[in-house]
mmCIF file of N, CA and C in Angstrom:
data_model
loop_
_atom_site.group_PDB
_atom_site.id
_atom_site.type_symbol
_atom_site.label_atom_id
_atom_site.label_comp_id
_atom_site.label_asym_id
_atom_site.label_seq_id
_atom_site.Cartn_x
_atom_site.Cartn_y
_atom_site.Cartn_z
ATOM 1 N N SER X 20 5.102 15.975 5.759
ATOM 2 C CA SER X 20 3.569 15.909 6.124
ATOM 3 C C SER X 20 3.397 15.256 7.368
ATOM 4 N N GLU X 21 2.179 15.456 8.111
ATOM 5 C CA GLU X 21 1.716 14.669 9.414
ATOM 6 C C GLU X 21 1.209 13.307 9.280
ATOM 7 N N VAL X 22 2.052 12.519 10.296
ATOM 8 C CA VAL X 22 1.448 10.901 10.200
ATOM 9 C C VAL X 22 0.199 10.657 11.372
ATOM 10 N N LEU X 23 -0.448 10.606 10.655
ATOM 11 C CA LEU X 23 -2.323 10.314 10.989
ATOM 12 C C LEU X 23 -2.031 9.250 12.384
ATOM 13 N N SER X 24 -2.978 8.921 13.016
ATOM 14 C CA SER X 24 -2.895 7.668 13.823
ATOM 15 C C SER X 24 -3.859 7.268 13.534
ATOM 16 N N THR X 25 -3.974 5.901 13.698
ATOM 17 C CA THR X 25 -5.188 4.907 13.132
ATOM 18 C C THR X 25 -6.474 5.138 13.522
ATOM 19 N N GLU X 26 -6.811 6.639 14.170
ATOM 20 C CA GLU X 26 -7.983 6.582 14.782
ATOM 21 C C GLU X 26 -8.479 7.765 13.323
ATOM 22 N N TYR X 27 -7.758 7.739 12.285
ATOM 23 C CA TYR X 27 -8.169 8.931 11.045
ATOM 24 C C TYR X 27 -9.084 8.054 10.727
ATOM 25 N N ARG X 28 -10.499 9.033 10.320
ATOM 26 C CA ARG X 28 -11.388 8.081 9.660
ATOM 27 C C ARG X 28 -12.030 9.255 8.473
ATOM 28 N N GLU X 29 -12.252 8.644 7.178
ATOM 29 C CA GLU X 29 -12.895 9.201 6.191
ATOM 30 C C GLU X 29 -13.766 10.120 6.521
ATOM 31 N N THR X 30 -14.391 9.965 7.455
ATOM 32 C CA THR X 30 -15.963 11.148 7.804
ATOM 33 C C THR X 30 -15.200 12.403 8.464
ATOM 34 N N GLN X 31 -14.389 12.644 9.195
ATOM 35 C CA GLN X 31 -13.841 13.373 9.968
ATOM 36 C C GLN X 31 -13.618 14.612 8.599
ATOM 37 N N PRO X 32 -13.910 15.879 8.984
ATOM 38 C CA PRO X 32 -14.002 16.657 7.968
ATOM 39 C C PRO X 32 -13.009 17.237 7.936
ATOM 40 N N ARG X 33 -12.065 17.612 6.952
ATOM 41 C CA ARG X 33 -11.032 18.222 6.420
ATOM 42 C C ARG X 33 -10.671 19.520 6.553
ATOM 43 N N PRO X 34 -9.797 19.958 6.778
ATOM 44 C CA PRO X 34 -9.287 21.235 6.837
ATOM 45 C C PRO X 34 -8.916 21.958 5.228
ATOM 46 N N PRO X 35 -9.305 23.429 5.185
ATOM 47 C CA PRO X 35 -9.678 23.839 4.021
ATOM 48 C C PRO X 35 -8.062 24.124 3.484
ATOM 49 N N ALA X 36 -7.384 23.883 2.360
ATOM 50 C CA ALA X 36 -6.276 24.557 2.222
ATOM 51 C C ALA X 36 -5.927 25.552 2.263
ATOM 52 N N PRO X 37 -4.432 26.349 2.910
ATOM 53 C CA PRO X 37 -4.506 27.471 2.942
ATOM 54 C C PRO X 37 -4.622 28.610 1.605
ATOM 55 N N SER X 38 -5.136 29.362 2.040
ATOM 56 C CA SER X 38 -4.834 30.244 0.736
ATOM 57 C C SER X 38 -4.302 31.775 1.201
ATOM 58 N N GLY X 39 -4.796 32.585 -0.249
ATOM 59 C CA GLY X 39 -3.827 34.310 0.534
ATOM 60 C C GLY X 39 -3.094 34.471 -0.303
ATOM 61 N N PRO X 40 -2.986 35.846 -0.341
ATOM 62 C CA PRO X 40 -1.666 36.135 -1.551
ATOM 63 C C PRO X 40 -0.365 35.673 -0.939
ATOM 64 N N LEU X 41 0.161 35.370 0.481
ATOM 65 C CA LEU X 41 1.400 35.009 0.690
ATOM 66 C C LEU X 41 1.616 33.788 0.822
ATOM 67 N N ILE X 42 0.461 33.062 0.302
ATOM 68 C CA ILE X 42 1.021 31.646 0.195
ATOM 69 C C ILE X 42 1.355 31.373 -1.119
ATOM 70 N N SER X 43 2.466 30.804 -0.986
ATOM 71 C CA SER X 43 2.782 30.144 -2.669
ATOM 72 C C SER X 43 2.087 28.765 -2.887
ATOM 73 N N PRO X 44 2.176 29.047 -4.407
ATOM 74 C CA PRO X 44 1.167 27.735 -5.064
ATOM 75 C C PRO X 44 2.120 26.164 -4.594
ATOM 76 N N LEU X 45 3.247 26.184 -4.235
ATOM 77 C CA LEU X 45 3.650 25.075 -4.136
ATOM 78 C C LEU X 45 2.968 24.572 -1.970
ATOM 79 N N VAL X 46 3.193 25.464 -1.845
ATOM 80 C CA VAL X 46 3.297 25.256 -0.173
ATOM 81 C C VAL X 46 1.744 24.955 0.083
ATOM 82 N N ARG X 47 0.402 25.865 -1.106
ATOM 83 C CA ARG X 47 -0.997 25.558 -1.192
ATOM 84 C C ARG X 47 -1.188 23.888 -2.156
ATOM 85 N N GLU X 48 -0.174 23.807 -2.754
ATOM 86 C CA GLU X 48 -0.762 22.284 -3.331
ATOM 87 C C GLU X 48 0.033 21.061 -2.402
ATOM 88 N N ALA X 49 0.920 21.679 -1.488
ATOM 89 C CA ALA X 49 1.063 20.428 -0.815
ATOM 90 C C ALA X 49 0.367 20.255 0.399
ATOM 91 N N ALA X 50 0.039 21.496 0.713
ATOM 92 C CA ALA X 50 -1.088 21.242 2.003
ATOM 93 C C ALA X 50 -2.915 20.865 1.109
ATOM 94 N N MET X 51 -2.908 20.968 0.199
ATOM 95 C CA MET X 51 -4.153 20.377 -0.375
ATOM 96 C C MET X 51 -3.925 18.738 -0.358
ATOM 97 N N ALA X 52 -3.000 18.468 -0.664
ATOM 98 C CA ALA X 52 -2.743 16.932 -1.081
ATOM 99 C C ALA X 52 -2.448 15.866 0.203
ATOM 100 N N SER X 53 -1.684 16.933 1.258
ATOM 101 C CA SER X 53 -1.877 16.372 2.635
ATOM 102 C C SER X 53 -3.592 16.116 3.135
ATOM 103 N N ALA X 54 -3.969 16.953 2.810
ATOM 104 C CA ALA X 54 -5.710 16.859 3.051
ATOM 105 C C ALA X 54 -6.312 16.259 2.391
ATOM 106 N N ARG X 55 -5.822 15.630 1.167
ATOM 107 C CA ARG X 55 -6.611 14.515 0.432
ATOM 108 C C ARG X 55 -6.312 13.009 1.625
ATOM 109 N N GLU X 56 -4.941 13.061 1.293
ATOM 110 C CA GLU X 56 -4.720 11.468 1.790
ATOM 111 C C GLU X 56 -3.829 11.398 2.681
ATOM 112 N N PRO X 57 -4.244 10.512 3.924
ATOM 113 C CA PRO X 57 -3.364 10.373 5.112
ATOM 114 C C PRO X 57 -2.110 9.228 4.577
ATOM 115 N N VAL X 58 -1.413 9.965 6.349
ATOM 116 C CA VAL X 58 -0.343 9.033 5.906
ATOM 117 C C VAL X 58 0.163 8.114 7.207
ATOM 118 N N PHE X 59 0.428 6.696 7.012
ATOM 119 C CA PHE X 59 0.707 6.282 8.093
ATOM 120 C C PHE X 59 2.075 5.522 8.390
ATOM 121 N N THR X 60 2.218 5.010 9.156
ATOM 122 C CA THR X 60 3.199 4.178 9.512
ATOM 123 C C THR X 60 3.314 2.578 9.561
ATOM 124 N N MET X 61 4.214 2.258 9.077
ATOM 125 C CA MET X 61 3.840 0.909 8.875
ATOM 126 C C MET X 61 3.189 -0.576 10.460
ATOM 127 N N ALA X 62 4.372 0.453 11.574
ATOM 128 C CA ALA X 62 3.620 0.602 12.813
ATOM 129 C C ALA X 62 2.003 0.343 12.928
ATOM 130 N N ASP X 63 1.533 1.870 12.444
ATOM 131 C CA ASP X 63 -0.137 1.675 12.362
ATOM 132 C C ASP X 63 -0.390 1.034 11.652
ATOM 133 N N VAL X 64 0.438 0.361 10.588
ATOM 134 C CA VAL X 64 -0.688 -1.074 9.687
ATOM 135 C C VAL X 64 -0.614 -1.885 10.539
ATOM 136 N N ALA X 65 0.666 -2.021 10.910
ATOM 137 C CA ALA X 65 1.004 -3.872 11.780
ATOM 138 C C ALA X 65 -0.311 -3.800 12.917
ATOM 139 N N LYS X 66 -0.996 -2.808 13.509
ATOM 140 C CA LYS X 66 -1.564 -3.106 13.999
ATOM 141 C C LYS X 66 -3.145 -4.046 13.679
ATOM 142 N N HIS X 67 -3.672 -3.784 12.443
ATOM 143 C CA HIS X 67 -4.427 -4.141 11.747
ATOM 144 C C HIS X 67 -4.358 -5.643 10.587
ATOM 145 N N ASN X 68 -4.215 -6.597 11.580
ATOM 146 C CA ASN X 68 -4.084 -7.788 10.983
ATOM 147 C C ASN X 68 -5.008 -9.257 11.749
ATOM 148 N N SER X 69 -6.355 -8.574 11.428
ATOM 149 C CA SER X 69 -7.487 -9.560 11.542
ATOM 150 C C SER X 69 -8.486 -9.766 10.535
ATOM 151 N N SER X 70 -8.613 -10.671 10.592
ATOM 152 C CA SER X 70 -10.238 -10.600 9.430
ATOM 153 C C SER X 70 -10.836 -9.425 10.199
ATOM 154 N N GLY X 71 -11.307 -8.374 10.715
ATOM 155 C CA GLY X 71 -11.786 -7.786 11.446
ATOM 156 C C GLY X 71 -11.298 -6.723 10.913
ATOM 157 N N ASP X 72 -10.661 -6.166 10.558
ATOM 158 C CA ASP X 72 -9.569 -5.248 10.510
ATOM 159 C C ASP X 72 -8.026 -6.023 9.726
ATOM 160 N N CYS X 73 -8.371 -5.267 8.823
ATOM 161 C CA CYS X 73 -7.351 -6.165 7.840
ATOM 162 C C CYS X 73 -6.696 -5.035 6.936
ATOM 163 N N TRP X 74 -5.723 -4.476 7.571
ATOM 164 C CA TRP X 74 -5.375 -3.502 6.396
ATOM 165 C C TRP X 74 -3.639 -4.002 5.559
ATOM 166 N N ILE X 75 -3.794 -3.895 4.737
ATOM 167 C CA ILE X 75 -1.929 -4.279 3.861
ATOM 168 C C ILE X 75 -1.877 -2.700 2.996
ATOM 169 N N VAL X 76 -0.320 -2.852 2.763
ATOM 170 C CA VAL X 76 0.048 -1.713 2.051
ATOM 171 C C VAL X 76 0.806 -2.827 0.330
ATOM 172 N N VAL X 77 0.240 -1.714 -0.668
ATOM 173 C CA VAL X 77 0.574 -1.982 -2.087
ATOM 174 C C VAL X 77 1.079 -0.772 -2.953
ATOM 175 N N ALA X 78 2.782 -0.900 -2.620
ATOM 176 C CA ALA X 78 3.157 0.043 -3.907
ATOM 177 C C ALA X 78 3.631 1.226 -2.760
ATOM 178 N N GLY X 79 3.056 1.620 -1.786
ATOM 179 C CA GLY X 79 3.237 2.475 -0.894
ATOM 180 C C GLY X 79 1.817 3.031 -0.550
ATOM 181 N N GLN X 80 0.811 2.758 -1.190
ATOM 182 C CA GLN X 80 -0.637 2.858 -0.797
ATOM 183 C C GLN X 80 -0.974 2.023 0.522
ATOM 184 N N VAL X 81 -1.297 2.534 1.333
ATOM 185 C CA VAL X 81 -2.341 1.954 2.709
ATOM 186 C C VAL X 81 -3.803 1.425 2.132
ATOM 187 N N LEU X 82 -4.012 0.072 2.099
ATOM 188 C CA LEU X 82 -5.369 -0.054 1.706
ATOM 189 C C LEU X 82 -5.884 -0.748 3.161
ATOM 190 N N ASP X 83 -7.289 -0.648 3.258
ATOM 191 C CA ASP X 83 -8.500 -1.270 4.063
ATOM 192 C C ASP X 83 -9.228 -2.497 3.531
ATOM 193 N N VAL X 84 -8.717 -3.651 4.066
ATOM 194 C CA VAL X 84 -9.611 -4.630 3.004
ATOM 195 C C VAL X 84 -10.330 -5.371 3.477
ATOM 196 N N THR X 85 -10.537 -5.000 5.025
ATOM 197 C CA THR X 85 -11.608 -5.770 5.438
ATOM 198 C C THR X 85 -12.859 -6.337 4.870
ATOM 199 N N ARG X 86 -13.111 -5.312 4.356
ATOM 200 C CA ARG X 86 -14.730 -5.383 3.265
ATOM 201 C C ARG X 86 -14.551 -6.182 2.471
ATOM 202 N N PHE X 87 -13.307 -6.244 1.633
ATOM 203 C CA PHE X 87 -13.259 -6.971 0.858
ATOM 204 C C PHE X 87 -13.113 -8.098 0.793
ATOM 205 N N LEU X 88 -12.416 -9.093 2.134
ATOM 206 C CA LEU X 88 -11.839 -10.468 2.006
ATOM 207 C C LEU X 88 -12.723 -11.145 0.870
ATOM 208 N N ASP X 89 -13.926 -10.696 2.031
ATOM 209 C CA ASP X 89 -15.195 -12.260 1.365
ATOM 210 C C ASP X 89 -15.548 -12.110 -0.457
ATOM 211 N N ARG X 90 -15.135 -10.584 -0.896
ATOM 212 C CA ARG X 90 -15.288 -10.296 -3.044
ATOM 213 C C ARG X 90 -13.760 -10.898 -3.437
ATOM 214 N N HIS X 91 -12.585 -11.269 -2.563
ATOM 215 C CA HIS X 91 -11.293 -11.015 -3.164
ATOM 216 C C HIS X 91 -11.625 -12.518 -4.296
ATOM 217 N N PRO X 92 -10.900 -12.193 -5.338
ATOM 218 C CA PRO X 92 -11.186 -13.817 -6.518
ATOM 219 C C PRO X 92 -10.459 -14.438 -5.560
ATOM 220 N N GLY X 93 -9.450 -14.875 -4.708
ATOM 221 C CA GLY X 93 -8.716 -15.463 -4.486
ATOM 222 C C GLY X 93 -8.634 -16.110 -3.329
ATOM 223 N N GLY X 94 -9.675 -15.782 -2.832
ATOM 224 C CA GLY X 94 -10.530 -15.556 -1.199
ATOM 225 C C GLY X 94 -9.797 -15.262 0.011
ATOM 226 N N GLY X 95 -10.429 -14.783 0.847
ATOM 227 C CA GLY X 95 -9.872 -14.152 1.493
ATOM 228 C C GLY X 95 -7.912 -14.161 2.219
ATOM 229 N N LEU X 96 -7.904 -15.600 2.257
ATOM 230 C CA LEU X 96 -7.045 -15.985 3.042
ATOM 231 C C LEU X 96 -5.481 -15.743 2.648
ATOM 232 N N PRO X 97 -5.412 -15.446 1.091
ATOM 233 C CA PRO X 97 -4.258 -14.709 0.681
ATOM 234 C C PRO X 97 -4.180 -13.196 1.703
ATOM 235 N N LEU X 98 -5.004 -12.723 1.725
ATOM 236 C CA LEU X 98 -4.945 -10.669 2.285
ATOM 237 C C LEU X 98 -4.633 -10.983 3.718
ATOM 238 N N LEU X 99 -5.142 -11.959 4.435
ATOM 239 C CA LEU X 99 -5.407 -12.377 5.696
ATOM 240 C C LEU X 99 -3.634 -12.810 5.875
ATOM 241 N N GLN X 100 -3.071 -13.297 5.102
ATOM 242 C CA GLN X 100 -1.511 -14.032 5.403
ATOM 243 C C GLN X 100 -0.811 -12.612 5.097
ATOM 244 N N VAL X 101 -1.213 -11.720 4.647
ATOM 245 C CA VAL X 101 -0.322 -10.615 4.453
ATOM 246 C C VAL X 101 -1.162 -9.158 5.515
ATOM 247 N N ALA X 102 -1.840 -9.767 6.076
ATOM 248 C CA ALA X 102 -2.392 -8.335 7.125
ATOM 249 C C ALA X 102 -1.816 -7.687 8.175
ATOM 250 N N GLY X 103 -1.276 -6.669 7.863
ATOM 251 C CA GLY X 103 -0.613 -5.565 8.568
ATOM 252 C C GLY X 103 0.428 -5.971 8.186
ATOM 253 N N LYS X 104 1.182 -5.894 6.846
ATOM 254 C CA LYS X 104 2.463 -5.998 6.138
ATOM 255 C C LYS X 104 2.405 -5.390 4.747
ATOM 256 N N ASP X 105 3.577 -4.852 4.422
ATOM 257 C CA ASP X 105 3.842 -4.734 2.766
ATOM 258 C C ASP X 105 3.573 -6.022 1.852
ATOM 259 N N ALA X 106 2.469 -5.695 0.931
ATOM 260 C CA ALA X 106 2.025 -7.232 0.723
ATOM 261 C C ALA X 106 2.493 -6.313 -1.217
ATOM 262 N N THR X 107 3.653 -6.021 -1.429
ATOM 263 C CA THR X 107 3.593 -5.600 -3.159
ATOM 264 C C THR X 107 3.818 -6.444 -3.337
ATOM 265 N N SER X 108 4.719 -7.249 -2.707
ATOM 266 C CA SER X 108 5.774 -7.858 -3.803
ATOM 267 C C SER X 108 4.815 -9.510 -4.178
ATOM 268 N N ASP X 109 4.191 -9.652 -3.194
ATOM 269 C CA ASP X 109 2.772 -10.991 -3.524
ATOM 270 C C ASP X 109 1.739 -10.670 -4.222
ATOM 271 N N PHE X 110 1.730 -8.823 -4.519
ATOM 272 C CA PHE X 110 0.397 -8.239 -4.823
ATOM 273 C C PHE X 110 1.182 -8.590 -6.221
ATOM 274 N N ASP X 111 2.292 -8.332 -6.894
ATOM 275 C CA ASP X 111 2.638 -8.072 -7.950
ATOM 276 C C ASP X 111 2.885 -9.808 -8.686
ATOM 277 N N LEU X 112 3.089 -11.029 -7.741
ATOM 278 C CA LEU X 112 3.042 -11.765 -8.710
ATOM 279 C C LEU X 112 1.685 -12.190 -8.756
ATOM 280 N N PHE X 113 0.758 -11.912 -8.349
ATOM 281 C CA PHE X 113 -0.385 -11.982 -8.738
ATOM 282 C C PHE X 113 -1.543 -11.270 -9.995
ATOM 283 N N HIS X 114 -1.200 -9.922 -10.287
ATOM 284 C CA HIS X 114 -1.977 -9.105 -10.021
ATOM 285 C C HIS X 114 -1.463 -8.372 -11.371
ATOM 286 N N ALA X 115 -2.157 -8.157 -12.549
ATOM 287 C CA ALA X 115 -1.446 -6.997 -13.501
ATOM 288 C C ALA X 115 -1.875 -5.303 -13.057
ATOM 289 N N PRO X 116 -0.591 -4.689 -13.659
ATOM 290 C CA PRO X 116 -1.243 -2.819 -13.585
ATOM 291 C C PRO X 116 -2.137 -3.117 -13.378
ATOM 292 N N GLY X 117 -2.473 -2.001 -12.355
ATOM 293 C CA GLY X 117 -4.101 -1.011 -12.543
ATOM 294 C C GLY X 117 -5.199 -2.098 -11.945
ATOM 295 N N THR X 118 -4.793 -3.300 -11.274
ATOM 296 C CA THR X 118 -5.990 -4.567 -10.705
ATOM 297 C C THR X 118 -6.429 -3.181 -9.544
ATOM 298 N N LEU X 119 -5.293 -2.923 -8.839
ATOM 299 C CA LEU X 119 -6.020 -2.430 -7.358
ATOM 300 C C LEU X 119 -6.903 -0.990 -7.792
ATOM 301 N N GLU X 120 -5.936 -0.337 -8.479
ATOM 302 C CA GLU X 120 -6.987 0.950 -8.628
ATOM 303 C C GLU X 120 -8.396 0.313 -9.707
ATOM 304 N N LYS X 121 -8.670 -0.580 -10.431
ATOM 305 C CA LYS X 121 -9.570 -0.958 -11.105
ATOM 306 C C LYS X 121 -10.868 -1.907 -10.353
ATOM 307 N N GLU X 122 -9.967 -2.729 -9.608
ATOM 308 C CA GLU X 122 -10.886 -3.066 -8.462
ATOM 309 C C GLU X 122 -11.632 -3.194 -7.768
ATOM 310 N N ALA X 123 -10.676 -2.261 -6.947
ATOM 311 C CA ALA X 123 -11.432 -2.265 -5.240
ATOM 312 C C ALA X 123 -10.340 -0.548 -4.720
ATOM 313 N N PRO X 124 -10.795 0.350 -5.778
ATOM 314 C CA PRO X 124 -10.348 1.857 -5.120
ATOM 315 C C PRO X 124 -10.817 2.262 -3.898
ATOM 316 N N GLU X 125 -11.481 1.990 -3.723
ATOM 317 C CA GLU X 125 -12.306 2.100 -1.966
ATOM 318 C C GLU X 125 -11.870 1.848 -0.860
ATOM 319 N N CYS X 126 -10.696 0.352 -1.458
ATOM 320 C CA CYS X 126 -9.913 0.135 0.009
ATOM 321 C C CYS X 126 -8.245 0.878 0.019
ATOM 322 N N ILE X 127 -8.649 2.215 -0.880
ATOM 323 C CA ILE X 127 -7.449 2.788 -0.486
ATOM 324 C C ILE X 127 -7.741 4.150 0.253
ATOM 325 N N ILE X 128 -6.915 3.892 1.302
ATOM 326 C CA ILE X 128 -7.280 4.851 2.823
ATOM 327 C C ILE X 128 -5.961 5.706 2.878
ATOM 328 N N GLY X 129 -4.963 5.753 1.747
ATOM 329 C CA GLY X 129 -3.737 6.599 2.009
ATOM 330 C C GLY X 129 -2.388 6.417 1.843
ATOM 331 N N THR X 130 -0.925 6.017 2.439
ATOM 332 C CA THR X 130 -0.028 5.976 1.675
ATOM 333 C C THR X 130 0.625 5.748 3.235
ATOM 334 N N VAL X 131 2.070 5.094 2.901
ATOM 335 C CA VAL X 131 2.702 4.882 4.011
ATOM 336 C C VAL X 131 3.942 5.865 4.068
ATOM 337 N N GLU X 132 4.079 5.977 5.295
ATOM 338 C CA GLU X 132 5.047 7.211 5.548
ATOM 339 C C GLU X 132 6.603 6.281 4.833
ATOM 340 N N PRO X 133 7.261 6.936 4.051
ATOM 341 C CA PRO X 133 8.074 6.793 3.947
ATOM 342 C C PRO X 133 9.773 6.393 4.967
ATOM 343 N N GLY X 134 10.761 5.587 5.055
ATOM 344 C CA GLY X 134 11.342 5.707 6.340
ATOM 345 C C GLY X 134 11.809 4.491 6.667
ATOM 346 N N ALA X 135 12.996 4.242 7.613
ATOM 347 C CA ALA X 135 13.630 2.950 7.904
ATOM 348 C C ALA X 135 12.832 1.777 8.267
ATOM 349 N N ASP X 136 11.652 1.856 8.595
ATOM 350 C CA ASP X 136 10.723 0.644 9.155
ATOM 351 C C ASP X 136 9.353 0.623 8.155
ATOM 352 N N SER X 137 9.717 1.045 6.958
ATOM 353 C CA SER X 137 8.563 1.278 5.746
ATOM 354 C C SER X 137 9.988 -0.174 4.838
ATOM 355 N N PRO X 138 9.197 -1.211 4.131
ATOM 356 C CA PRO X 138 9.537 -2.432 3.696
ATOM 357 C C PRO X 138 9.919 -2.019 1.956
ATOM 358 N N ALA X 139 9.010 -1.272 1.763
ATOM 359 C CA ALA X 139 9.365 -0.483 0.535
ATOM 360 C C ALA X 139 10.473 0.122 0.330
ATOM 361 N N ALA X 140 10.858 0.789 1.477
ATOM 362 C CA ALA X 140 11.954 1.605 1.261
ATOM 363 C C ALA X 140 13.220 1.063 1.621
ATOM 364 N N LYS X 141 13.466 -0.456 2.216
ATOM 365 C CA LYS X 141 14.822 -0.818 1.796
ATOM 366 C C LYS X 141 14.639 -1.942 0.757
ATOM 367 N N PRO X 142 16.139 -1.914 -0.059
ATOM 368 C CA PRO X 142 16.409 -2.463 -0.954
ATOM 369 C C PRO X 142 15.998 -4.256 -0.758
ATOM 370 N N SER X 143 15.675 -4.499 -2.103
ATOM 371 C CA SER X 143 15.054 -6.220 -2.276
ATOM 372 C C SER X 143 16.558 -6.781 -1.858
ATOM 373 N N GLN X 144 16.209 -7.942 -0.654
ATOM 374 C CA GLN X 144 17.227 -8.791 -0.706
ATOM 375 C C GLN X 144 17.299 -10.219 -1.291
ATOM 376 N N GLN X 145 16.443 -10.266 -2.196
ATOM 377 C CA GLN X 145 16.051 -11.517 -3.002
ATOM 378 C C GLN X 145 16.281 -11.344 -4.314
ATOM 379 N N PRO X 146 17.420 -11.987 -4.720
ATOM 380 C CA PRO X 146 18.150 -12.665 -6.046
ATOM 381 C C PRO X 146 16.538 -12.043 -6.891
ATOM 382 N N ALA X 147 17.049 -11.510 -8.359
ATOM 383 C CA ALA X 147 16.275 -11.389 -9.277
ATOM 384 C C ALA X 147 15.977 -12.429 -10.002
ATOM 385 N N PRO X 148 14.178 -13.051 -10.306
ATOM 386 C CA PRO X 148 14.128 -13.969 -10.587
ATOM 387 C C PRO X 148 14.859 -14.494 -11.754
ATOM 388 N N ARG X 149 15.136 -15.862 -12.464
ATOM 389 C CA ARG X 149 15.271 -16.582 -13.642
ATOM 390 C C ARG X 149 14.510 -15.986 -14.606
ATOM 391 N N PRO X 150 14.587 -16.247 -16.188
ATOM 392 C CA PRO X 150 13.161 -16.085 -17.015
ATOM 393 C C PRO X 150 13.330 -18.056 -17.035
ATOM 394 N N PRO X 151 11.973 -18.163 -17.275
ATOM 395 C CA PRO X 151 11.714 -19.345 -17.650
ATOM 396 C C PRO X 151 12.284 -20.497 -18.669
ATOM 397 N N GLY X 152 12.660 -21.301 -18.678
ATOM 398 C CA GLY X 152 13.603 -22.170 -19.533
ATOM 399 C C GLY X 152 14.702 -21.791 -19.814
ATOM 400 N N CYS X 153 15.557 -21.473 -18.577
ATOM 401 C CA CYS X 153 16.967 -20.788 -18.642
ATOM 402 C C CYS X 153 17.945 -21.930 -18.070
ATOM 403 N N PHE X 154 18.217 -22.537 -19.060
ATOM 404 C CA PHE X 154 19.182 -24.122 -18.437
ATOM 405 C C PHE X 154 20.854 -23.284 -18.077
ATOM 406 N N SER X 155 20.947 -25.271 -17.660
ATOM 407 C CA SER X 155 22.152 -24.864 -17.238
ATOM 408 C C SER X 155 23.639 -24.018 -18.128
ATOM 409 N N ILE X 156 23.485 -24.235 -19.175
ATOM 410 C CA ILE X 156 23.980 -23.877 -20.204
ATOM 411 C C ILE X 156 24.387 -22.476 -20.301
ATOM 412 N N LEU X 157 22.956 -21.786 -19.843
ATOM 413 C CA LEU X 157 23.027 -20.075 -19.587
ATOM 414 C C LEU X 157 23.224 -19.599 -18.320
ATOM 415 N N ALA X 158 23.675 -20.311 -17.901
ATOM 416 C CA ALA X 158 23.637 -20.206 -16.235
ATOM 417 C C ALA X 158 24.110 -19.005 -15.978
ATOM 418 N N GLY X 159 25.592 -18.996 -16.646
ATOM 419 C CA GLY X 159 26.078 -17.187 -16.667
ATOM 420 C C GLY X 159 25.039 -16.157 -16.946
ATOM 421 N N ILE X 160 24.503 -16.356 -18.024
ATOM 422 C CA ILE X 160 23.397 -15.182 -18.067
ATOM 423 C C ILE X 160 22.761 -15.421 -17.141
ATOM 424 N N CYS X 161 22.131 -16.557 -16.796
ATOM 425 C CA CYS X 161 20.674 -16.556 -16.593
ATOM 426 C C CYS X 161 20.961 -16.269 -14.567
ATOM 427 N N GLY X 162 22.332 -15.771 -14.147
ATOM 428 C CA GLY X 162 22.361 -15.592 -13.014
ATOM 429 C C GLY X 162 22.742 -16.799 -12.000
ATOM 430 N N GLY X 163 23.466 -18.100 -12.666
ATOM 431 C CA GLY X 163 23.530 -18.990 -11.823
ATOM 432 C C GLY X 163 23.017 -20.450 -12.286
ATOM 433 N N ALA X 164 23.654 -21.727 -11.801
ATOM 434 C CA ALA X 164 23.067 -23.048 -11.968
ATOM 435 C C ALA X 164 21.876 -23.053 -11.530
ATOM 436 N N ARG X 165 21.221 -24.047 -11.995
ATOM 437 C CA ARG X 165 19.736 -24.889 -11.493
ATOM 438 C C ARG X 165 20.357 -25.777 -10.442
#
């Protein structure tokens, strides 16, 4: 899929999906998907890192949260702290699954291009968190002593 620059705006007309007997259904579906959802690089997202222009990435989706800063239940500061970055791990700590789609679907503007510059594409370097109540007696089971 083609990576769109940050100049993309939802108001631009989208090209029609290819049609005709020579276009396979898979090609047609891929064209329709790319016409529906723009793809951005992490470098594109990184440029939007201020209160006047704030984008974040959550689970591979690019969100423009600029207009949501004042409505965010936790205030705008948590969003500004991850502005221009992949905020998936921070988001998952504080939000139940489905929160984004339920509370701010209008913020989703596209997806992030999978690749080497995408934090979502890299394996996590942090150890898995230990369950609450893990004692040193269970250190071998829970991943080490506290």
